[in-house]
Amino acid sequence: MPDAQPHSDASPADRPPEIAAFDVVVVGAGFGGLYMLHRLRGLGLSARVFEAADGVGGTWYWNRYPGARCDVESMQYSYSFSEELQQEWHWPERFSAQPDILRYANHVADRFDLRRDIRFETRVTSVAWDEAAERWTVETDRGDRITARFCIMATGCLSAARMPDIPGLDSFEGDTYHTGHWPHEGVDLAGRRVAVIGTGSSAIQAIPVIAEQAGHVTVFQRTPNFSIPSRNKPMDAEYENLWKSDYRARRLKARTMRNGILYHLNDKGAMEVSEEDRLREYEARWEGGGIAFMAAYNNLALDAEANRTAADFVREKIRSIVRDPAKAEALMPRDYPIGTKRICVDTDYFETFNRDNVSLVDLRKTPIEAIAPKGVRTTDGTVHEADAIVFATGFDAMTGALLKAGIRGRGGLALADKWEEGPRSYLGLMVAGFPNLFTITGPGSPSVLSNMMVSIEQHVDWIADCLAYLGATGVRTIEATQEAEDAWVAHGMEVANRTLYPRAASWYMGANIPGKPRVFMPYIGGVGVYREKCDEIAAKGYEGFRLSPPPATAARAEAAE
Ligand code: N01
C-alpha cells in the first residue's frame, strides 16, 4: 500500500508547510526527476518531488544565457520512454536552443500530469536517515517535513553554479550575471561594455551572441578551449523522418555506444592511417560539426600521439580563422590533450575574435587581481572598464548539489564527511552507509561523459526496477556494501588512468574548485559497458548490495502471513 498522499495541487508560493509520509521523495524536477516521478507513479508508489526553481527543466530552467544550446543533436537529446512523445514532438533545429528544450520539459510535465506532485520554489535543506524507522526525513526551507522509505537525488551534475572568489566584487558599480543563473526576463546588453570571465562551453556559446549586441566585449581567458563548430541548422524534414521511421531501434543502438550518442565512431586508431587520410577525416568531421569530431579515431582519448594530431588540426583551424596572429596564438590550447576538458561546440566562436568590438585578455599573462568599481583589474594595473560582468565560471560539478542538500546517513554520517577526499559510490547509484538513497547520474556513473538523457533514463529505469523488486520480495532496505563500493571506485580510477583525461585540470577532476579533491568523478568505461554491468548486478539479485531482510527470508515471512 502506498503511504498517504495528503494533497495534490501544485504549490502556491505561500502554501503551508507539509508534514507527511510518502513512499519516495525525489529531489529535483529536471529531466531526471520528471521521468523518475512518472515511473514511480507507474509502480503505484506515492512520491513528493521538491524543486528549488518555480518551474521544471533543471539545467535548462537555469541556464538561459544568450546562445545556450545543447550540443547533443535534438533527435537524440530527448526522452525515449514514450513512443508517442518521440513521434509527435518536433524539434525545430539540429541542435536545440535552451527555450525549445525548456518548452519540451514543460510539455512532458503537462502531458504526463506531473506537476501535481511537485512542490516548486522549495529547497531541500536536510535529508537524514532514521535508523529505527528505516526511513528518510527530508526537510525544506519552507518548513516541510516529509518522511519516506526512499530518497532519490535528481539534483543534476552541473547545477551548483560557482562564483569565483575575486576580491572587490561588491565594489563593482555595474551589473553582474552568472550564465547558470541568467535572469528570466533576459538582459539587454545592447551598446554596453561587457566583461565575460571564463571560456568554457557556456562562454563559448554566449560570447558570439553577446558580441552582436554589446558595444564592446572583453573576454577574460584563463585556459583556452578546444571548440568545434556546431553547423547548427533548421531541422531537415527528411532527417527527422529517417529517425522517426525506426526511432526505437536507433535509441537501443545509442544505449550501447560509448557515450550514448549514435554517431559514426571510427574503429581505427589515428596512427593507423596516413597523415593525408587523417587530415581528410578531421576536415570532414569539422565540416560535419559537433562532438562527433572526437570520434574521428578510436584512440583520441587514449593515446597522446593520436590525440596530438587532432589537437594540431584544431589549432591550425584557429590560426586560419583568427586574423590577428597574437590573438590566435592566445586562443590555442596547448597544455592539455584535446577532449580531456569538455570539448566545446560553438557557432562562430573563433570568428568573433575578428570583430572590432571584441578583445581578449590572456589571464595567464596578466591574471585578474580584483574587481574594481569600474571594471576588472588585472595584475598589470589595467582596469578593463565594463558596465556588466558575465561570470561564465562554471559549477561545483557532480558533487556540489548533492552536498548542499545536507544528507546524513547511518549514525548521522554526513555525505560531505564521507566524500571529504572525493566522491565514493557504487555504480554512481548508491553510497555505502546511505541505505535507500539513490543518486540519478551520480559521480561514479557515465553521467557528464554521456548523452545525459540516455544516462538519466537508464538510471531511472534501474532504480524503478529495483524498487519494484524490493516491493515484490518484501525487502525494506537496500544499501551498497563497503566492499562493492571500494571495488567500484578502484575500477573507476583504473579505467580513468588508462585514458588521457586525468592529465587536464578539469572540472571532471574537481580542479575548478579550490580545495576540492582531485578525483576523476564520472565513470569513463562507456555507457554500453556500464549498462550491461548494472543489468548484470540486478540480475544477480543486486550483487554488491545488502538487502534487508534478505529476499528469501522476506518471501518466507510473507508466505507465512
Ligand atoms: O563552465 P566551465 P561552463 N578567473 O567550468 C573560468 C556543460 N555545458 O559553464 O579552465 C578566471 O567549463 C575557467 O577557467 P579554467 C558542459 O559539460 C554544456 O562553461 O578553470 N577564469 C573556465 O574557462 C560544460 O563543460 C553545454 O582555467 C575563471 C570557465 O571559467 C559544463 O556545462 C553548454 C575563474 C568555466 O568553464 C560547464 O561549462 C554549456 C577565475 N577565478 C555548458 N574561475 C552544451 O551542451 C573559473 N574560470 C553545449
Tab-separated table of C-alpha atoms in Angstrom, residues 63-409:
chain	number	residue	atom	x	y	z
A	63	ASN	CA	20.921	28.280	-17.988
A	64	ARG	CA	19.174	30.926	-20.072
A	65	TYR	CA	22.256	32.841	-21.124
A	66	PRO	CA	22.359	34.131	-24.707
A	67	GLY	CA	23.261	31.316	-27.086
A	68	ALA	CA	22.514	28.484	-24.626
A	69	ARG	CA	22.067	25.370	-26.676
A	70	CYS	CA	22.570	21.621	-26.351
A	71	ASP	CA	25.458	20.042	-28.202
A	72	VAL	CA	23.856	16.627	-28.461
A	73	GLU	CA	21.604	16.521	-31.517
A	74	SER	CA	17.932	17.196	-30.820
A	75	MET	CA	16.792	13.843	-32.207
A	76	GLN	CA	18.917	12.184	-29.534
A	77	TYR	CA	18.614	14.667	-26.677
A	78	SER	CA	15.091	13.730	-25.687
A	79	TYR	CA	13.230	11.025	-23.812
A	80	SER	CA	12.774	7.654	-25.450
A	81	PHE	CA	10.372	6.145	-22.907
A	82	SER	CA	7.233	7.159	-24.781
A	83	GLU	CA	6.932	6.243	-28.440
A	84	GLU	CA	4.019	8.669	-28.864
A	85	LEU	CA	6.014	11.502	-27.357
A	86	GLN	CA	9.067	10.943	-29.508
A	87	GLN	CA	6.970	10.560	-32.638
A	88	GLU	CA	4.831	13.631	-32.023
A	89	TRP	CA	7.445	16.061	-30.788
A	90	HIS	CA	9.104	18.237	-33.393
A	91	TRP	CA	12.457	19.894	-32.789
A	92	PRO	CA	12.970	22.992	-34.915
A	93	GLU	CA	16.767	22.795	-35.114
A	94	ARG	CA	19.524	20.222	-35.415
A	95	PHE	CA	20.857	21.334	-32.017
A	96	SER	CA	18.154	22.631	-29.712
A	97	ALA	CA	18.267	26.050	-28.142
A	98	GLN	CA	17.518	26.351	-24.419
A	99	PRO	CA	13.981	27.777	-24.871
A	100	ASP	CA	12.981	24.790	-27.013
A	101	ILE	CA	14.342	22.285	-24.507
A	102	LEU	CA	12.557	24.076	-21.680
A	103	ARG	CA	9.356	24.048	-23.721
A	104	TYR	CA	9.810	20.288	-24.124
A	105	ALA	CA	10.341	19.788	-20.361
A	106	ASN	CA	7.120	21.728	-19.701
A	107	HIS	CA	5.288	19.720	-22.322
A	108	VAL	CA	6.382	16.474	-20.670
A	109	ALA	CA	5.324	17.740	-17.239
A	110	ASP	CA	1.858	18.599	-18.607
A	111	ARG	CA	1.457	15.600	-20.852
A	112	PHE	CA	2.124	13.171	-18.014
A	113	ASP	CA	0.363	15.350	-15.435
A	114	LEU	CA	3.464	15.544	-13.266
A	115	ARG	CA	3.128	18.970	-11.658
A	116	ARG	CA	0.612	17.977	-9.015
A	117	ASP	CA	3.248	16.019	-7.099
A	118	ILE	CA	5.960	18.669	-7.365
A	119	ARG	CA	6.487	21.391	-4.769
A	120	PHE	CA	8.204	24.279	-6.530
A	121	GLU	CA	10.283	27.065	-5.019
A	122	THR	CA	11.237	24.689	-2.276
A	123	ARG	CA	14.834	23.836	-1.474
A	124	VAL	CA	15.721	20.686	0.431
A	125	THR	CA	17.869	21.607	3.416
A	126	SER	CA	18.273	18.295	5.189
A	127	VAL	CA	17.989	14.613	4.300
A	128	ALA	CA	18.509	12.366	7.337
A	129	TRP	CA	18.273	8.613	7.767
A	130	ASP	CA	16.174	7.493	10.708
A	131	GLU	CA	17.743	4.220	11.758
A	132	ALA	CA	14.838	2.976	13.872
A	133	ALA	CA	12.078	3.818	11.409
A	134	GLU	CA	14.186	2.847	8.388
A	135	ARG	CA	13.003	5.985	6.646
A	136	TRP	CA	14.442	9.228	5.366
A	137	THR	CA	13.334	12.515	6.873
A	138	VAL	CA	13.508	15.314	4.340
A	139	GLU	CA	13.230	18.943	5.419
A	140	THR	CA	12.922	22.033	3.262
A	141	ASP	CA	13.383	25.764	3.513
A	142	ARG	CA	9.579	26.109	3.604
A	143	GLY	CA	9.284	24.075	6.776
A	144	ASP	CA	8.149	20.845	5.114
A	145	ARG	CA	8.988	17.658	6.967
A	146	ILE	CA	8.438	14.562	4.886
A	147	THR	CA	9.372	11.024	5.741
A	148	ALA	CA	9.854	8.483	3.012
A	149	ARG	CA	11.197	4.978	2.616
A	150	PHE	CA	13.322	6.045	-0.309
A	151	CYS	CA	15.021	9.247	-1.302
A	152	ILE	CA	16.139	9.817	-4.864
A	153	MET	CA	18.508	12.663	-5.629
A	154	ALA	CA	17.823	14.020	-9.113
A	155	THR	CA	19.821	17.153	-8.497
A	156	GLY	CA	21.836	17.170	-11.714
A	157	CYS	CA	25.563	17.210	-12.311
A	158	LEU	CA	26.017	20.865	-13.184
A	159	SER	CA	23.541	22.698	-11.007
A	160	ALA	CA	25.600	24.327	-8.260
A	161	ALA	CA	26.804	27.465	-10.070
A	162	ARG	CA	30.162	28.769	-8.963
A	163	MET	CA	31.169	32.381	-8.475
A	164	PRO	CA	34.922	32.743	-8.128
A	165	ASP	CA	36.238	34.401	-5.025
A	166	ILE	CA	37.650	37.547	-6.625
A	167	PRO	CA	38.303	40.477	-4.267
A	168	GLY	CA	36.325	43.649	-4.771
A	169	LEU	CA	33.261	42.045	-6.347
A	170	ASP	CA	30.926	44.061	-4.124
A	171	SER	CA	32.536	47.304	-5.220
A	172	PHE	CA	31.527	46.876	-8.874
A	173	GLU	CA	29.169	49.656	-9.964
A	174	GLY	CA	27.695	47.787	-12.921
A	175	ASP	CA	25.598	44.618	-13.157
A	176	THR	CA	26.860	41.095	-12.647
A	177	TYR	CA	25.411	37.883	-14.057
A	178	HIS	CA	26.241	34.191	-13.908
A	179	THR	CA	25.474	32.126	-17.004
A	180	GLY	CA	23.966	29.424	-14.798
A	181	HIS	CA	21.545	31.889	-13.157
A	182	TRP	CA	20.609	34.085	-16.069
A	183	PRO	CA	17.658	36.431	-15.367
A	184	HIS	CA	14.405	35.081	-16.757
A	185	GLU	CA	13.339	38.385	-18.194
A	186	GLY	CA	16.547	38.463	-20.279
A	187	VAL	CA	19.239	41.111	-20.192
A	188	ASP	CA	19.557	43.996	-22.590
A	189	LEU	CA	23.260	44.262	-23.318
A	190	ALA	CA	22.817	46.468	-26.380
A	191	GLY	CA	25.578	49.019	-26.634
A	192	ARG	CA	27.041	48.126	-23.231
A	193	ARG	CA	30.599	47.248	-22.352
A	194	VAL	CA	30.523	43.629	-21.237
A	195	ALA	CA	33.281	41.672	-19.499
A	196	VAL	CA	32.997	37.899	-19.832
A	197	ILE	CA	35.043	35.881	-17.357
A	198	GLY	CA	35.664	32.295	-18.430
A	199	THR	CA	35.963	30.479	-21.736
A	200	GLY	CA	34.242	27.135	-21.101
A	201	SER	CA	31.238	25.738	-23.004
A	202	SER	CA	28.851	28.391	-21.644
A	203	ALA	CA	31.099	31.343	-22.504
A	204	ILE	CA	31.932	29.929	-25.913
A	205	GLN	CA	28.229	29.838	-26.743
A	206	ALA	CA	27.424	33.183	-25.146
A	207	ILE	CA	30.290	35.348	-26.422
A	208	PRO	CA	29.337	35.383	-30.138
A	209	VAL	CA	25.725	36.283	-29.312
A	210	ILE	CA	26.669	38.928	-26.750
A	211	ALA	CA	29.185	40.421	-29.190
A	212	GLU	CA	26.402	41.036	-31.702
A	213	GLN	CA	24.528	43.200	-29.215
A	214	ALA	CA	27.145	44.740	-26.966
A	215	GLY	CA	29.125	47.898	-27.544
A	216	HIS	CA	32.286	46.070	-26.544
A	217	VAL	CA	33.088	42.636	-25.167
A	218	THR	CA	36.248	41.902	-23.196
A	219	VAL	CA	36.876	38.187	-22.825
A	220	PHE	CA	38.957	37.127	-19.826
A	221	GLN	CA	40.544	33.813	-20.652
A	222	ARG	CA	42.461	31.730	-18.154
A	223	THR	CA	42.593	28.493	-20.156
A	224	PRO	CA	41.888	28.391	-23.886
A	225	ASN	CA	39.482	25.683	-25.001
A	226	PHE	CA	39.162	23.435	-27.998
A	227	SER	CA	35.909	24.097	-29.792
A	228	ILE	CA	34.297	22.532	-32.846
A	229	PRO	CA	31.725	24.359	-34.981
A	230	SER	CA	28.214	23.028	-34.446
A	231	ARG	CA	26.957	23.585	-38.013
A	232	ASN	CA	23.589	24.048	-36.442
A	233	LYS	CA	20.719	24.412	-38.923
A	234	PRO	CA	16.943	24.112	-39.105
A	235	MET	CA	15.765	20.538	-38.703
A	236	ASP	CA	15.843	18.744	-42.003
A	237	ALA	CA	12.446	17.068	-42.544
A	238	GLU	CA	13.983	14.076	-44.271
A	239	TYR	CA	16.468	13.581	-41.424
A	240	GLU	CA	13.706	13.834	-38.845
A	241	ASN	CA	11.596	11.296	-40.713
A	242	LEU	CA	14.530	8.944	-41.038
A	243	TRP	CA	14.981	8.982	-37.286
A	244	LYS	CA	11.297	8.604	-36.588
A	245	SER	CA	10.943	5.716	-39.022
A	246	ASP	CA	12.964	3.492	-36.693
A	247	TYR	CA	13.324	5.590	-33.573
A	248	ARG	CA	13.202	2.658	-31.194
A	249	ALA	CA	15.974	0.720	-32.909
A	250	ARG	CA	18.146	3.828	-33.023
A	251	ARG	CA	17.593	4.520	-29.337
A	252	LEU	CA	18.502	0.950	-28.457
A	253	LYS	CA	21.667	1.212	-30.504
A	254	ALA	CA	22.605	4.558	-28.892
A	255	ARG	CA	22.427	2.892	-25.488
A	256	THR	CA	25.229	0.551	-26.493
A	257	MET	CA	27.536	3.363	-27.610
A	258	ARG	CA	30.454	4.700	-25.600
A	259	ASN	CA	28.703	7.950	-24.745
A	260	GLY	CA	25.094	7.129	-25.520
A	261	ILE	CA	25.136	9.041	-28.792
A	262	LEU	CA	24.586	7.418	-32.128
A	263	TYR	CA	27.251	8.670	-34.475
A	264	HIS	CA	29.963	7.217	-36.577
A	265	LEU	CA	32.800	6.095	-34.320
A	266	ASN	CA	35.758	5.164	-36.467
A	267	ASP	CA	37.118	1.806	-35.399
A	268	LYS	CA	40.636	2.730	-36.500
A	269	GLY	CA	43.384	4.365	-34.472
A	270	ALA	CA	44.666	7.747	-35.670
A	271	MET	CA	48.181	6.472	-36.340
A	272	GLU	CA	46.964	3.528	-38.410
A	273	VAL	CA	46.263	5.802	-41.363
A	274	SER	CA	48.381	8.176	-43.434
A	275	GLU	CA	48.603	11.835	-42.494
A	276	GLU	CA	46.693	12.690	-45.643
A	277	ASP	CA	43.816	10.374	-44.707
A	278	ARG	CA	43.840	11.686	-41.171
A	279	LEU	CA	43.546	15.298	-42.275
A	280	ARG	CA	40.746	14.365	-44.668
A	281	GLU	CA	38.876	12.657	-41.842
A	282	TYR	CA	39.353	15.591	-39.451
A	283	GLU	CA	38.282	18.019	-42.155
A	284	ALA	CA	35.116	16.011	-42.846
A	285	ARG	CA	34.293	15.898	-39.138
A	286	TRP	CA	34.999	19.625	-38.745
A	287	GLU	CA	32.661	20.319	-41.652
A	288	GLY	CA	30.062	17.896	-40.264
A	289	GLY	CA	30.156	19.765	-36.970
A	290	GLY	CA	29.676	18.834	-33.336
A	291	ILE	CA	31.280	16.494	-30.861
A	292	ALA	CA	31.470	13.634	-33.370
A	293	PHE	CA	34.832	15.219	-34.168
A	294	MET	CA	36.236	13.343	-31.179
A	295	ALA	CA	35.054	10.031	-32.657
A	296	ALA	CA	37.277	10.508	-35.724
A	297	TYR	CA	39.552	7.781	-34.342
A	298	ASN	CA	39.088	5.241	-31.609
A	299	ASN	CA	42.150	6.211	-29.597
A	300	LEU	CA	41.981	10.008	-29.315
A	301	ALA	CA	41.229	9.781	-25.602
A	302	LEU	CA	43.840	7.103	-25.019
A	303	ASP	CA	46.974	7.812	-26.988
A	304	ALA	CA	48.908	11.062	-26.613
A	305	GLU	CA	50.362	10.986	-30.110
A	306	ALA	CA	46.994	10.263	-31.709
A	307	ASN	CA	45.432	12.999	-29.611
A	308	ARG	CA	48.090	15.497	-30.671
A	309	THR	CA	47.128	15.036	-34.342
A	310	ALA	CA	43.548	16.092	-33.576
A	311	ALA	CA	44.704	18.948	-31.338
A	312	ASP	CA	47.112	20.176	-34.034
A	313	PHE	CA	44.281	20.144	-36.552
A	314	VAL	CA	42.062	22.323	-34.361
A	315	ARG	CA	44.948	24.669	-33.536
A	316	GLU	CA	45.531	25.123	-37.263
A	317	LYS	CA	41.846	25.905	-37.707
A	318	ILE	CA	42.078	28.575	-35.009
A	319	ARG	CA	45.125	30.021	-36.775
A	320	SER	CA	43.284	30.088	-40.084
A	321	ILE	CA	40.132	31.708	-38.654
A	322	VAL	CA	41.503	34.354	-36.287
A	323	ARG	CA	43.173	37.104	-38.306
A	324	ASP	CA	45.278	38.632	-35.535
A	325	PRO	CA	48.148	36.128	-35.043
A	326	ALA	CA	48.695	37.136	-31.398
A	327	LYS	CA	45.020	36.574	-30.591
A	328	ALA	CA	45.053	33.299	-32.498
A	329	GLU	CA	48.084	32.134	-30.532
A	330	ALA	CA	46.449	33.082	-27.232
A	331	LEU	CA	43.290	31.166	-28.184
A	332	MET	CA	45.153	27.919	-28.918
A	333	PRO	CA	45.037	25.373	-26.111
A	334	ARG	CA	48.451	23.806	-25.623
A	335	ASP	CA	48.746	22.376	-22.168
A	336	TYR	CA	46.208	19.536	-22.115
A	337	PRO	CA	45.084	16.889	-24.606
A	338	ILE	CA	42.038	17.726	-26.730
A	339	GLY	CA	38.828	16.361	-25.235
A	340	THR	CA	40.182	15.966	-21.705
A	341	LYS	CA	38.488	19.192	-20.723
A	342	ARG	CA	34.929	19.017	-22.042
A	343	ILE	CA	35.115	19.652	-25.788
A	344	CYS	CA	33.143	22.766	-26.699
A	345	VAL	CA	30.802	23.240	-29.626
A	346	ASP	CA	30.198	26.701	-30.988
A	347	THR	CA	28.654	28.922	-33.580
A	348	ASP	CA	31.248	31.429	-34.785
A	349	TYR	CA	33.268	31.477	-31.565
A	350	PHE	CA	36.729	31.938	-33.051
A	351	GLU	CA	35.310	34.174	-35.827
A	352	THR	CA	34.001	36.505	-33.121
A	353	PHE	CA	37.578	37.492	-32.234
A	354	ASN	CA	37.835	39.136	-35.674
A	355	ARG	CA	35.217	41.692	-34.650
A	356	ASP	CA	36.379	45.187	-33.763
A	357	ASN	CA	34.277	45.198	-30.611
A	358	VAL	CA	35.831	42.078	-29.071
A	359	SER	CA	39.101	41.979	-27.173
A	360	LEU	CA	40.861	39.183	-25.360
A	361	VAL	CA	42.717	39.379	-22.072
A	362	ASP	CA	45.075	36.461	-21.546
A	363	LEU	CA	44.920	35.813	-17.816
A	364	ARG	CA	47.945	33.540	-17.972
A	365	LYS	CA	49.982	36.675	-18.694
A	366	THR	CA	48.037	39.162	-16.591
A	367	PRO	CA	45.773	37.450	-14.041
A	368	ILE	CA	42.748	39.155	-12.560
A	369	GLU	CA	43.782	40.994	-9.405
A	370	ALA	CA	40.404	42.369	-8.338
A	371	ILE	CA	37.058	43.614	-9.476
A	372	ALA	CA	37.177	47.413	-9.337
A	373	PRO	CA	34.208	49.790	-9.233
A	374	LYS	CA	34.569	50.454	-12.978
A	375	GLY	CA	35.599	47.028	-14.236
A	376	VAL	CA	38.098	44.203	-13.975
A	377	ARG	CA	41.615	45.000	-12.817
A	378	THR	CA	44.467	42.771	-13.965
A	379	THR	CA	47.906	42.484	-12.361
A	380	ASP	CA	49.457	44.920	-14.851
A	381	GLY	CA	47.324	47.617	-13.235
A	382	THR	CA	44.894	47.966	-16.157
A	383	VAL	CA	41.236	48.387	-15.276
A	384	HIS	CA	39.245	46.873	-18.144
A	385	GLU	CA	36.161	49.018	-17.894
A	386	ALA	CA	32.767	47.369	-18.080
A	387	ASP	CA	29.098	48.114	-17.489
A	388	ALA	CA	28.305	44.457	-16.888
A	389	ILE	CA	30.299	41.387	-15.918
A	390	VAL	CA	29.190	37.957	-17.075
A	391	PHE	CA	30.607	35.171	-14.950
A	392	ALA	CA	30.798	32.073	-17.127
A	393	THR	CA	32.787	30.411	-14.396
A	394	GLY	CA	31.084	27.047	-14.231
A	395	PHE	CA	29.828	24.804	-11.481
A	396	ASP	CA	30.775	22.838	-8.420
A	397	ALA	CA	30.221	19.859	-10.669
A	398	MET	CA	28.822	16.453	-9.822
A	399	THR	CA	29.056	16.701	-6.031
A	400	GLY	CA	28.068	20.335	-5.340
A	401	ALA	CA	24.292	19.954	-5.426
A	402	LEU	CA	24.339	16.643	-3.552
A	403	LEU	CA	26.444	18.046	-0.748
A	404	LYS	CA	24.280	21.170	-0.483
A	405	ALA	CA	21.244	19.024	0.384
A	406	GLY	CA	22.632	18.176	3.832
A	407	ILE	CA	22.486	14.395	3.518
A	408	ARG	CA	23.196	12.306	6.630
A	409	GLY	CA	23.206	8.524	6.574
